[in-house]
Tab-separated table of C-alpha atoms and ligand atoms in Angstrom:
chain	number	residue	atom	x	y	z
A	1	UNK	CA	231.772	151.131	-82.550
A	2	UNK	CA	233.032	148.941	-85.342
A	3	UNK	CA	236.536	149.102	-83.920
A	4	UNK	CA	235.491	146.716	-81.167
A	5	UNK	CA	235.398	143.908	-83.723
A	6	UNK	CA	238.186	141.625	-82.657
A	7	UNK	CA	238.998	140.216	-86.063
A	8	UNK	CA	240.980	142.503	-88.231
A	9	UNK	CA	242.780	142.098	-91.468
A	10	UNK	CA	244.952	139.108	-91.893
A	11	UNK	CA	243.558	137.282	-88.883
A	12	UNK	CA	240.042	137.344	-90.250
A	13	UNK	CA	241.292	136.449	-93.687
A	14	UNK	CA	243.101	133.457	-92.360
A	15	UNK	CA	239.901	132.420	-90.636
A	16	UNK	CA	237.986	132.827	-93.871
A	17	UNK	CA	240.563	130.868	-95.799
A	18	UNK	CA	240.351	128.039	-93.269
A	19	UNK	CA	236.583	128.068	-93.465
A	20	UNK	CA	236.898	127.189	-97.115
A	21	UNK	CA	235.895	129.151	-100.148
A	22	UNK	CA	232.246	128.263	-100.233
A	23	UNK	CA	230.641	131.011	-98.234
A	24	UNK	CA	232.720	134.139	-98.181
A	25	UNK	CA	230.399	136.962	-97.196
A	26	UNK	CA	229.989	139.445	-99.971
A	27	UNK	CA	231.899	137.372	-102.463
A	28	UNK	CA	230.021	136.822	-105.670
A	29	UNK	CA	231.243	135.565	-108.973
A	30	UNK	CA	228.883	137.290	-111.337
A	31	UNK	CA	225.859	139.372	-110.735
A	32	UNK	CA	223.915	140.652	-113.671
A	33	UNK	CA	220.691	142.485	-113.253
A	34	UNK	CA	218.640	140.721	-115.901
A	35	UNK	CA	216.819	143.864	-116.878
A	36	UNK	CA	218.236	147.337	-117.235
A	37	UNK	CA	214.870	149.032	-117.249
A	38	UNK	CA	215.351	151.943	-114.875
A	39	UNK	CA	216.294	155.299	-116.274
A	40	UNK	CA	219.548	156.496	-114.743
A	41	UNK	CA	218.961	159.078	-112.034
A	42	UNK	CA	220.969	162.204	-112.801
A	43	UNK	CA	221.765	164.168	-109.623
A	44	UNK	CA	220.367	167.666	-110.154
A	45	UNK	CA	222.776	170.574	-110.411
A	46	UNK	CA	222.655	172.315	-107.041
A	47	UNK	CA	221.098	175.762	-107.157
A	48	UNK	CA	223.224	178.619	-105.873
A	49	UNK	CA	222.901	182.330	-105.279
A	50	UNK	CA	225.585	184.949	-105.487
A	51	UNK	CA	226.004	187.081	-102.377
A	52	UNK	CA	228.680	189.797	-102.440
A	53	UNK	CA	230.540	188.006	-105.191
A	54	UNK	CA	230.454	184.619	-103.463
A	55	UNK	CA	228.541	181.689	-104.909
A	56	UNK	CA	226.521	180.186	-102.048
A	57	UNK	CA	225.237	176.621	-102.064
A	58	UNK	CA	223.246	174.855	-99.373
A	59	UNK	CA	223.308	171.187	-98.516
A	60	UNK	CA	221.265	169.464	-95.847
A	61	UNK	CA	222.194	165.996	-94.651
A	62	UNK	CA	218.976	164.169	-93.849
A	63	UNK	CA	217.466	160.737	-93.554
A	64	UNK	CA	214.756	159.382	-95.795
A	65	UNK	CA	213.419	156.443	-97.695
A	66	UNK	CA	214.482	155.336	-101.181
A	67	UNK	CA	212.816	152.792	-103.470
A	68	UNK	CA	215.842	151.111	-105.027
A	69	UNK	CA	213.500	148.258	-105.907
A	70	UNK	CA	209.894	149.095	-106.805
A	71	UNK	CA	207.642	148.896	-103.754
A	72	UNK	CA	210.541	148.260	-101.348
A	73	UNK	CA	211.277	151.133	-99.005
A	74	UNK	CA	214.927	151.290	-98.006
A	75	UNK	CA	216.021	153.607	-95.237
A	76	UNK	CA	218.762	155.837	-96.568
A	77	UNK	CA	220.559	159.118	-96.037
A	78	UNK	CA	221.122	161.864	-98.556
A	79	UNK	CA	221.795	165.550	-99.085
A	80	UNK	CA	218.648	167.512	-99.924
A	81	UNK	CA	216.959	164.226	-100.746
A	82	UNK	CA	216.829	160.643	-99.603
A	83	UNK	CA	219.944	159.323	-101.365
A	84	UNK	CA	223.204	160.922	-102.594
A	85	UNK	CA	223.216	164.672	-103.174
A	86	UNK	CA	223.037	167.312	-105.890
A	87	UNK	CA	226.023	168.083	-108.087
A	88	UNK	CA	227.821	171.265	-107.069
A	89	UNK	CA	229.514	173.139	-109.886
A	90	UNK	CA	231.840	176.142	-109.827
A	91	UNK	CA	234.574	177.720	-111.899
A	92	UNK	CA	238.199	178.462	-111.204
A	93	UNK	CA	238.571	181.868	-109.589
A	94	UNK	CA	235.125	181.817	-108.000
A	95	UNK	CA	234.636	182.188	-104.301
A	96	UNK	CA	232.199	179.634	-102.899
A	97	UNK	CA	230.405	179.038	-99.630
A	98	UNK	CA	228.499	175.881	-98.837
A	99	UNK	CA	225.978	176.046	-96.020
A	100	UNK	CA	226.021	172.525	-94.622
A	101	UNK	CA	223.144	171.736	-92.305
A	102	UNK	CA	222.980	168.518	-90.354
A	103	UNK	CA	219.438	167.204	-89.947
A	104	UNK	CA	220.640	163.755	-88.929
A	105	UNK	CA	220.458	162.512	-85.385
A	106	UNK	CA	224.240	162.361	-85.018
A	107	UNK	CA	227.290	164.445	-85.921
A	108	UNK	CA	228.605	164.275	-89.450
A	109	UNK	CA	230.928	166.362	-91.604
A	110	UNK	CA	231.263	167.138	-95.280
A	111	UNK	CA	234.666	166.878	-96.903
A	112	UNK	CA	235.433	168.287	-100.376
A	113	UNK	CA	237.475	165.432	-101.776
A	114	UNK	CA	240.195	166.616	-104.162
A	115	UNK	CA	239.788	170.304	-103.330
A	116	UNK	CA	242.664	172.662	-102.603
A	117	UNK	CA	241.413	174.786	-99.709
A	118	UNK	CA	242.219	175.915	-96.149
A	119	UNK	CA	242.292	173.065	-93.636
A	120	UNK	CA	239.508	174.551	-91.515
A	121	UNK	CA	237.236	174.406	-94.601
A	122	UNK	CA	238.222	170.858	-95.523
A	123	UNK	CA	235.385	169.096	-93.714
A	124	UNK	CA	237.524	166.390	-92.171
A	125	UNK	CA	237.072	164.891	-88.709
A	126	UNK	CA	237.966	168.198	-87.023
A	127	UNK	CA	235.036	169.988	-88.656
A	128	UNK	CA	232.166	167.884	-87.431
A	129	UNK	CA	228.722	169.437	-87.693
A	130	UNK	CA	226.483	168.713	-84.736
A	131	UNK	CA	222.843	167.698	-85.254
A	132	UNK	CA	220.817	170.827	-85.952
A	133	UNK	CA	223.885	172.931	-86.689
A	134	UNK	CA	224.972	174.647	-89.896
A	135	UNK	CA	228.613	174.891	-90.954
A	136	UNK	CA	229.628	177.510	-93.534
A	137	UNK	CA	233.015	176.837	-95.103
A	138	UNK	CA	234.140	179.337	-97.717
A	139	UNK	CA	237.109	179.299	-100.077
A	140	UNK	CA	238.282	180.301	-103.521
A	141	UNK	CA	238.350	177.691	-106.269
A	142	UNK	CA	241.948	177.720	-107.459
A	143	UNK	CA	242.770	174.542	-109.314
A	144	UNK	CA	242.155	173.018	-112.740
A	145	UNK	CA	238.787	171.776	-113.957
A	146	UNK	CA	238.056	168.361	-112.460
A	147	UNK	CA	235.489	165.884	-111.240
A	148	UNK	CA	235.702	166.138	-107.464
A	149	UNK	CA	233.233	164.859	-104.922
A	150	UNK	CA	231.999	165.436	-101.401
A	151	UNK	CA	231.206	163.049	-98.588
A	152	UNK	CA	231.140	162.873	-94.779
A	153	UNK	CA	234.336	162.317	-92.806
A	154	UNK	CA	233.259	161.908	-89.147
A	155	UNK	CA	235.933	160.155	-87.149
A	156	UNK	CA	235.238	156.428	-86.984
A	157	UNK	CA	231.913	156.595	-88.844
A	158	UNK	CA	232.774	157.581	-92.417
A	159	UNK	CA	232.051	154.132	-93.823
A	160	UNK	CA	228.536	154.104	-92.448
A	161	UNK	CA	227.698	157.662	-93.497
A	162	UNK	CA	228.877	157.144	-97.063
A	163	UNK	CA	227.312	153.697	-97.309
A	164	UNK	CA	223.907	155.015	-96.246
A	165	UNK	CA	224.057	157.468	-99.130
A	166	UNK	CA	225.846	160.672	-98.213
A	167	UNK	CA	227.929	161.600	-101.257
A	168	UNK	CA	227.761	163.819	-104.314
A	169	UNK	CA	229.861	165.281	-107.098
A	170	UNK	CA	231.578	168.660	-107.155
A	171	UNK	CA	232.501	169.651	-110.708
A	172	UNK	CA	235.051	172.360	-111.382
A	173	UNK	CA	235.380	174.228	-114.677
A	174	UNK	CA	238.094	176.457	-116.075
A	175	UNK	CA	238.771	178.249	-119.340
A	176	UNK	CA	240.473	175.217	-120.835
A	177	UNK	CA	237.638	172.850	-119.962
A	178	UNK	CA	234.963	175.227	-121.262
A	179	UNK	CA	236.777	175.623	-124.572
A	180	UNK	CA	237.620	171.909	-124.890
A	181	UNK	CA	236.222	169.691	-127.611
A	182	UNK	CA	234.593	167.440	-125.063
A	183	UNK	CA	230.949	166.612	-124.448
A	184	UNK	CA	229.770	169.048	-121.787
A	185	UNK	CA	226.014	169.071	-121.723
A	186	UNK	CA	225.371	167.921	-118.150
A	187	UNK	CA	223.086	164.902	-117.911
A	188	UNK	CA	222.860	164.606	-121.705
A	189	UNK	CA	226.293	163.816	-123.130
A	190	UNK	CA	228.270	164.584	-119.954
A	191	UNK	CA	226.991	162.138	-117.400
A	192	UNK	CA	227.867	161.700	-113.723
A	193	UNK	CA	228.277	158.001	-112.929
A	194	UNK	CA	228.600	157.242	-109.218
A	195	UNK	CA	229.188	153.509	-108.928
A	196	UNK	CA	228.469	151.787	-105.614
A	197	UNK	CA	227.891	148.246	-104.443
A	198	UNK	CA	225.468	147.359	-101.673
A	199	UNK	CA	224.079	144.494	-99.679
A	200	UNK	CA	220.300	144.672	-99.370
A	201	UNK	CA	218.903	142.345	-96.714
A	202	UNK	CA	215.617	140.395	-97.000
A	203	UNK	CA	213.718	143.496	-95.934
A	204	UNK	CA	215.466	145.565	-98.550
A	205	UNK	CA	217.528	147.448	-95.978
A	206	UNK	CA	221.156	148.433	-96.486
A	207	UNK	CA	223.398	146.025	-94.673
A	208	UNK	CA	226.916	146.879	-93.614
A	209	UNK	CA	228.931	143.971	-92.320
A	210	UNK	CA	230.211	144.732	-88.857
A	211	UNK	CA	232.543	141.839	-88.206
A	212	UNK	CA	235.599	143.742	-89.378
A	213	UNK	CA	236.204	141.285	-92.187
A	214	UNK	CA	238.365	142.344	-95.111
A	215	UNK	CA	238.135	144.479	-97.063
A	216	UNK	CA	234.866	145.817	-95.684
A	217	UNK	CA	231.408	145.310	-97.151
A	218	UNK	CA	231.364	143.937	-100.686
A	219	UNK	CA	227.869	144.094	-102.103
A	220	UNK	CA	226.199	141.917	-104.668
A	221	UNK	CA	224.008	144.765	-105.905
A	222	UNK	CA	225.549	147.511	-108.001
A	223	UNK	CA	223.872	150.859	-108.352
A	224	UNK	CA	224.677	153.886	-110.454
A	225	UNK	CA	223.643	157.252	-108.996
A	226	UNK	CA	221.420	155.145	-106.741
A	227	UNK	CA	219.712	153.416	-109.676
A	228	UNK	CA	219.830	149.616	-109.887
A	229	UNK	CA	219.735	148.265	-113.447
A	230	UNK	CA	220.138	151.739	-114.928
A	231	UNK	CA	220.045	152.783	-118.549
A	232	UNK	CA	220.921	156.110	-120.112
A	233	UNK	CA	219.655	157.262	-123.517
A	234	UNK	CA	222.471	158.526	-125.676
A	235	UNK	CA	221.685	161.134	-128.326
A	236	UNK	CA	225.193	162.061	-129.434
A	237	UNK	CA	228.018	160.170	-131.135
A	238	UNK	CA	230.157	160.465	-128.042
A	239	UNK	CA	229.231	160.480	-124.414
A	240	UNK	CA	231.441	161.533	-121.520
A	241	UNK	CA	231.086	159.457	-118.364
A	242	UNK	CA	232.405	160.967	-115.160
A	243	UNK	CA	233.100	157.790	-113.244
A	244	UNK	CA	233.391	157.898	-109.459
A	245	UNK	CA	233.968	154.843	-107.341
A	246	UNK	CA	231.729	155.847	-104.437
A	247	UNK	CA	231.927	152.452	-102.782
A	248	UNK	CA	233.272	151.892	-99.336
A	249	UNK	CA	235.443	148.869	-100.107
A	250	UNK	CA	235.193	147.523	-103.635
A	251	UNK	CA	237.655	148.247	-106.429
A	252	UNK	CA	235.983	148.219	-109.843
A	253	UNK	CA	237.564	147.516	-113.208
A	254	UNK	CA	235.285	149.447	-115.525
A	255	UNK	CA	235.009	149.202	-119.287
A	256	UNK	CA	232.934	147.900	-122.158
A	257	UNK	CA	233.109	144.351	-123.468
A	258	UNK	CA	232.739	145.513	-127.084
A	259	UNK	CA	234.689	148.767	-127.393
A	260	UNK	CA	237.548	150.848	-126.107
A	261	UNK	CA	237.129	154.199	-124.441
A	262	UNK	CA	239.183	157.366	-124.324
A	263	UNK	CA	240.310	158.339	-120.862
A	264	UNK	CA	240.468	162.134	-120.777
A	265	UNK	CA	240.760	163.001	-117.082
A	266	UNK	CA	241.705	161.469	-113.760
A	267	UNK	CA	241.008	162.651	-110.188
A	268	UNK	CA	242.462	166.139	-110.520
A	269	UNK	CA	241.619	166.993	-114.111
A	270	UNK	CA	242.469	166.590	-117.768
A	271	UNK	CA	245.352	164.446	-118.990
A	272	UNK	CA	247.866	165.829	-121.483
A	273	UNK	CA	246.082	163.867	-124.211
A	274	UNK	CA	243.385	161.178	-124.392
A	275	UNK	CA	244.451	157.615	-123.605
A	276	UNK	CA	242.686	154.738	-125.319
A	277	UNK	CA	241.852	151.951	-122.878
A	278	UNK	CA	239.861	148.726	-122.555
A	279	UNK	CA	239.095	149.395	-118.932
A	280	UNK	CA	240.109	151.509	-116.015
A	281	UNK	CA	240.608	150.293	-112.461
A	282	UNK	CA	239.066	152.519	-109.817
A	283	UNK	CA	239.584	152.008	-106.105
A	284	UNK	CA	237.226	153.685	-103.625
A	285	UNK	CA	237.508	157.465	-104.009
A	286	UNK	CA	239.114	157.483	-107.474
A	287	UNK	CA	237.554	159.148	-110.528
A	288	UNK	CA	238.036	158.877	-114.263
A	289	UNK	CA	236.417	160.734	-117.126
A	290	UNK	CA	236.017	158.590	-120.223
A	291	UNK	CA	234.592	159.260	-123.669
A	292	UNK	CA	232.592	156.431	-125.211
A	293	UNK	CA	231.679	156.253	-128.896
A	294	UNK	CA	228.267	154.982	-129.943
A	295	UNK	CA	226.679	153.968	-133.234
A	296	UNK	CA	223.051	154.865	-133.971
A	297	UNK	CA	220.536	152.449	-132.516
A	298	UNK	CA	222.987	150.261	-130.598
A	299	UNK	CA	223.060	149.249	-126.963
A	300	UNK	CA	226.061	148.462	-124.810
A	301	UNK	CA	226.769	148.083	-121.121
A	302	UNK	CA	229.437	149.529	-118.912
A	303	UNK	CA	230.785	146.492	-117.121
A	304	UNK	CA	232.858	145.877	-114.048
A	305	UNK	CA	235.298	143.163	-115.031
A	306	UNK	CA	237.144	140.803	-112.759
A	307	UNK	CA	239.617	143.145	-111.121
A	308	UNK	CA	243.373	142.884	-111.227
A	309	UNK	CA	244.194	143.786	-107.639
A	310	UNK	CA	247.904	143.015	-107.831
A	311	UNK	CA	249.375	140.568	-105.336
A	312	UNK	CA	246.619	140.488	-102.737
A	313	UNK	CA	246.053	137.397	-100.646
A	314	UNK	CA	242.803	135.498	-101.262
A	315	UNK	CA	241.888	137.799	-104.169
A	316	UNK	CA	238.383	136.372	-104.533
A	317	UNK	CA	237.606	137.400	-100.955
A	318	UNK	CA	238.655	140.936	-101.929
A	319	UNK	CA	236.083	140.856	-104.726
A	320	UNK	CA	238.584	140.293	-107.518
A	321	UNK	CA	236.489	137.597	-109.192
A	322	UNK	CA	233.257	139.526	-109.166
A	323	UNK	CA	231.832	140.905	-112.381
A	324	UNK	CA	228.860	143.195	-112.813
A	325	UNK	CA	226.991	145.052	-115.462
A	326	UNK	CA	226.829	148.641	-114.285
A	327	UNK	CA	225.040	150.903	-116.758
A	328	UNK	CA	223.344	150.353	-120.099
A	329	UNK	CA	223.837	152.936	-122.837
A	330	UNK	CA	221.097	153.046	-125.449
A	331	UNK	CA	221.855	155.047	-128.553
A	332	UNK	CA	219.045	156.786	-130.387
A	333	UNK	CA	218.497	156.027	-134.069
A	334	UNK	CA	220.028	159.340	-134.950
A	335	UNK	CA	222.983	160.771	-133.104
A	336	UNK	CA	224.096	164.358	-133.078
A	337	UNK	CA	227.746	164.753	-134.074
A	338	UNK	CA	230.378	165.056	-131.343
A	339	UNK	CA	233.878	166.373	-131.922
A	340	UNK	CA	237.018	164.287	-131.586
A	341	UNK	CA	238.184	164.844	-127.967
A	342	UNK	CA	240.765	167.614	-127.839
A	343	UNK	CA	241.794	170.458	-125.537
A	344	UNK	CA	244.507	172.972	-124.882
A	345	UNK	CA	246.247	173.232	-121.580
A	346	UNK	CA	244.957	176.001	-119.373
A	347	UNK	CA	246.449	179.430	-118.933
A	348	UNK	CA	247.470	178.361	-115.428
A	349	UNK	CA	249.216	175.177	-116.527
A	350	UNK	CA	252.752	176.399	-115.949
A	351	UNK	CA	251.921	177.506	-112.422
A	352	UNK	CA	250.127	174.229	-111.667
A	353	UNK	CA	252.929	172.019	-112.995
A	354	UNK	CA	254.940	169.868	-110.603
A	355	UNK	CA	258.692	169.447	-111.083
A	356	UNK	CA	260.581	166.576	-109.550
A	357	UNK	CA	263.744	168.699	-109.361
A	358	UNK	CA	262.002	170.984	-106.895
A	359	UNK	CA	261.440	168.194	-104.391
A	360	UNK	CA	263.536	168.798	-101.305
A	361	UNK	CA	261.803	166.411	-98.922
A	362	UNK	CA	261.005	162.719	-99.214
A	363	UNK	CA	258.694	161.065	-96.710
A	364	UNK	CA	257.913	157.384	-96.499
A	365	UNK	CA	254.585	155.842	-95.605
A	366	UNK	CA	254.216	152.148	-94.916
A	367	UNK	CA	250.692	150.832	-94.777
A	368	UNK	CA	249.910	147.623	-92.978
A	369	UNK	CA	246.495	146.335	-91.932
A	370	UNK	CA	245.122	149.376	-90.190
A	371	UNK	CA	248.116	151.564	-89.501
A	372	UNK	CA	250.366	153.943	-91.343
A	373	UNK	CA	254.024	153.877	-90.266
A	374	UNK	CA	252.980	151.708	-87.338
A	375	UNK	CA	250.587	154.290	-85.968
A	376	UNK	CA	246.868	154.407	-85.681
A	377	UNK	CA	244.971	157.674	-86.242
A	378	UNK	CA	245.004	160.022	-83.270
A	379	UNK	CA	243.118	163.282	-83.688
A	380	UNK	CA	245.388	164.957	-81.166
A	381	UNK	CA	248.656	164.035	-82.905
A	382	UNK	CA	250.176	165.784	-85.913
A	383	UNK	CA	252.067	163.185	-87.916
A	384	UNK	CA	253.733	165.337	-90.539
A	385	UNK	CA	254.675	169.007	-90.701
A	386	UNK	CA	255.002	170.427	-94.196
A	387	UNK	CA	256.420	173.802	-95.196
A	388	UNK	CA	254.155	175.933	-97.295
A	389	UNK	CA	255.276	176.095	-100.916
A	390	UNK	CA	257.434	172.992	-100.717
A	391	UNK	CA	257.441	170.212	-103.250
A	392	UNK	CA	257.739	166.757	-101.721
A	393	UNK	CA	257.945	163.143	-102.701
A	394	UNK	CA	255.823	160.762	-100.696
A	395	UNK	CA	256.942	157.165	-101.025
A	396	UNK	CA	253.994	154.993	-100.208
A	397	UNK	CA	253.968	151.241	-99.899
A	398	UNK	CA	251.491	148.674	-98.703
A	399	UNK	CA	253.551	146.130	-96.797
A	400	UNK	CA	250.730	143.609	-96.404
A	401	UNK	CA	249.082	141.656	-99.217
A	402	UNK	CA	245.890	143.671	-98.843
A	403	UNK	CA	244.260	146.235	-101.082
A	404	UNK	CA	244.552	149.866	-100.019
A	405	UNK	CA	243.558	153.134	-101.656
A	406	UNK	CA	245.837	155.998	-100.602
A	407	UNK	CA	244.394	159.501	-100.512
A	408	UNK	CA	245.931	162.857	-99.585
A	409	UNK	CA	243.808	165.905	-98.793
A	410	UNK	CA	244.459	169.422	-100.180
A	411	UNK	CA	246.698	168.440	-103.093
A	412	UNK	CA	246.726	166.732	-106.447
A	413	UNK	CA	249.832	164.595	-106.898
A	414	UNK	CA	251.663	163.066	-109.812
A	415	UNK	CA	252.815	159.462	-109.709
A	416	UNK	CA	256.518	159.530	-110.526
A	417	UNK	CA	257.094	155.808	-110.443
A	418	UNK	CA	255.797	152.459	-109.298
A	419	UNK	CA	258.642	150.197	-108.201
A	420	UNK	CA	260.961	152.385	-110.219
A	421	UNK	CA	259.008	152.255	-113.472
A	422	UNK	CA	257.056	155.163	-114.870
A	423	UNK	CA	253.300	154.942	-114.299
A	424	UNK	CA	251.020	153.561	-116.989
A	425	UNK	CA	249.348	156.352	-118.990
A	426	UNK	CA	246.095	156.076	-117.032
A	427	UNK	CA	248.010	156.890	-113.835
A	428	UNK	CA	250.078	159.705	-115.329
A	429	UNK	CA	247.541	162.498	-114.810
A	430	UNK	CA	246.618	164.495	-111.711
A	431	UNK	CA	245.593	162.232	-108.845
A	432	UNK	CA	244.515	162.556	-105.228
A	433	UNK	CA	243.796	158.880	-104.590
A	434	UNK	CA	245.629	155.824	-105.861
A	435	UNK	CA	245.109	152.091	-105.572
A	436	UNK	CA	248.186	150.540	-104.004
A	437	UNK	CA	249.106	147.160	-105.315
A	438	UNK	CA	250.648	145.347	-102.350
A	439	UNK	CA	254.399	145.411	-101.891
A	440	UNK	CA	255.044	148.028	-104.537
A	441	UNK	CA	256.492	151.460	-103.900
A	442	UNK	CA	254.576	154.394	-105.298
A	443	UNK	CA	256.523	157.662	-105.486
A	444	UNK	CA	254.095	160.575	-105.428
A	445	UNK	CA	255.099	164.149	-106.243
A	446	UNK	CA	253.072	166.965	-104.690
A	447	UNK	CA	253.352	170.606	-103.718
A	448	UNK	CA	251.758	172.230	-100.689
A	449	UNK	CA	250.748	175.749	-101.629
A	450	UNK	CA	248.898	178.375	-99.576
A	451	UNK	CA	246.760	178.037	-96.453
A	452	UNK	CA	249.154	177.640	-93.584
A	453	UNK	CA	247.664	176.690	-90.249
A	454	UNK	CA	249.798	174.983	-87.625
A	455	UNK	CA	246.790	173.896	-85.603
A	456	UNK	CA	244.297	172.474	-88.078
A	457	UNK	CA	245.475	169.396	-89.940
A	458	UNK	CA	244.642	167.836	-93.268
A	459	UNK	CA	244.292	164.069	-93.529
A	460	UNK	CA	246.014	161.333	-95.473
A	461	UNK	CA	244.437	157.904	-95.306
A	462	UNK	CA	243.247	154.732	-96.925
A	463	UNK	CA	239.991	155.404	-98.779
A	464	UNK	CA	238.724	151.923	-98.096
A	465	UNK	CA	236.481	153.303	-95.422
A	466	UNK	CA	236.565	150.439	-92.945
A	467	UNK	CA	240.346	150.789	-92.907
A	468	UNK	CA	240.087	154.545	-92.467
A	469	UNK	CA	237.563	154.242	-89.647
A	470	UNK	CA	239.703	151.663	-87.893
A	471	UNK	CA	242.697	153.964	-87.809
A	472	UNK	CA	244.468	153.905	-91.161
A	473	UNK	CA	244.768	157.673	-91.271
A	474	UNK	CA	247.246	160.345	-90.320
A	475	UNK	CA	247.339	164.129	-90.078
A	476	UNK	CA	249.602	166.792	-91.560
A	477	UNK	CA	249.747	170.529	-91.138
A	478	UNK	CA	251.053	173.068	-93.614
A	479	UNK	CA	253.074	175.794	-91.866
A	480	UNK	CA	255.164	178.841	-92.665
A	481	UNK	CA	258.669	177.541	-93.363
A	482	UNK	CA	260.312	176.836	-90.021
A	483	UNK	CA	257.136	177.117	-87.982
A	484	UNK	CA	256.259	174.265	-85.620
A	485	UNK	CA	253.071	172.268	-85.419
A	486	UNK	CA	250.480	173.572	-82.994
A	487	UNK	CA	247.664	171.796	-81.260
A	488	UNK	CA	244.766	170.270	-83.178
A	489	UNK	CA	241.367	171.523	-82.093
A	490	UNK	CA	239.522	169.175	-79.811
A	491	UNK	CA	237.041	166.928	-81.500
A	492	UNK	CA	233.853	168.412	-82.832
A	493	UNK	CA	234.705	172.041	-82.306
A	494	UNK	CA	235.762	172.964	-85.795
A	495	UNK	CA	238.726	175.143	-86.592
A	496	UNK	CA	239.480	178.611	-85.388
A	497	UNK	CA	237.707	180.142	-88.353
A	498	UNK	CA	234.707	177.861	-88.668
A	499	UNK	CA	231.348	179.182	-87.702
A	500	UNK	CA	228.728	176.924	-86.286
A	501	UNK	CA	225.302	178.219	-85.548
A	502	UNK	CA	221.994	176.632	-84.831
A	503	UNK	CA	219.070	177.113	-87.138
B	601	C2O	CU1	237.379	161.241	-99.804
B	601	C2O	CU2	239.617	162.002	-96.556
B	601	C2O	O1	238.471	161.612	-98.120
B	602	CU	CU1	239.735	163.897	-99.454
B	603	CU	CU1	243.152	150.155	-96.834
């Protein structure tokens, strides 16, 4: 697989630097689709049925053909379609089941990124779904309203599966979000925006660089929900964009050249109050919900600005100098009124809150090129054992001048500090993934409730998917206090309580 590539990380960078700056693969200075003439594709809301009180969704991973460019057939993968997947939506307190069928020619898995759920339902590398099989995870939604997402997580092949198109959104609602003064008419004034960059070769096929060069594949084509040069008609004074960086490697710095936006939610849900921003930086896997104000008849474009990646080496080779238009917003001549963004905290807020004083354990994680704490991912090794109910501080630091995006399964964390300073307001809300500026220490506060299982681990990893695939991942189990770690299931055979059947 890709891991056979001899050049990794700094070595390949040094080679690139020596080769001069002229021809860095994937490095572009500015790419603007001249025309934004394609209506933004809105992923349909997934249908569901209720069986014995459980909301049941179905998703089928399949291959297909997508016309990103008119008349050019690109081979892609998608859920229930040729590219990306439908938007799943459920409310706090609901029990859900997702029937995941794999119609691909190779194993995959589907992970519910940002979801608090039992490890055997998590869809990580231990819950692979064989070709032709159906996997039926079930769990209760028990966390605040948020913009989550789902994507494959097969060991060593996540980058390719996501890049080909397997990803979708999973929206959660709760009482507070339903009652909020926020745009919430899906696809109208509440718009999913999955931002991805691609390389399309001369034949219009998706190209993934396989030479192991940092930081993975940086594309010169940007698509939104699979639409290149997309526009969205706006019919209200305010529009809510649910931004997801669904790229494999690129960090975007998203905003508008001519206006500020109100950030209302991060990965795990609503902030305490809106934060006015020029732009928001999103590393692979991160989400942000922003409210944009429009005047009647005007047009503006969501833009990806040159990114501030912190102290990375050869920033232009990491895509820092690239700039893209992403999505055009076209306001109608008359706009329906939208309220000023406002919301009350949920009835569960006190229970959900994290308190630094409760933290009894501090763990440290040092990320280098492809390893965490000097170790490469091993599916048979449990790296961390966490007591159920405990609050912990994870101190995470990238010790190489490379970009990394740190993600923890099962929990939403709060960033206590970055190099000792409090986080900026856009990083003060609930998070499950965070861009790590090199050589800075991020202190993350999290609590591990429910769902003990000494044998089936959750993952923590870099969400730059080449890094993840090449080993920058570790495993933790949540156990009854005092219990010891067990033995992870062997690859591809799910957890003790997963059910695989052929259809
Ligand atoms: Cu979005 Cu472990 O992944
Ligand atoms: Cu995840
Ligand atoms: Cu990384």
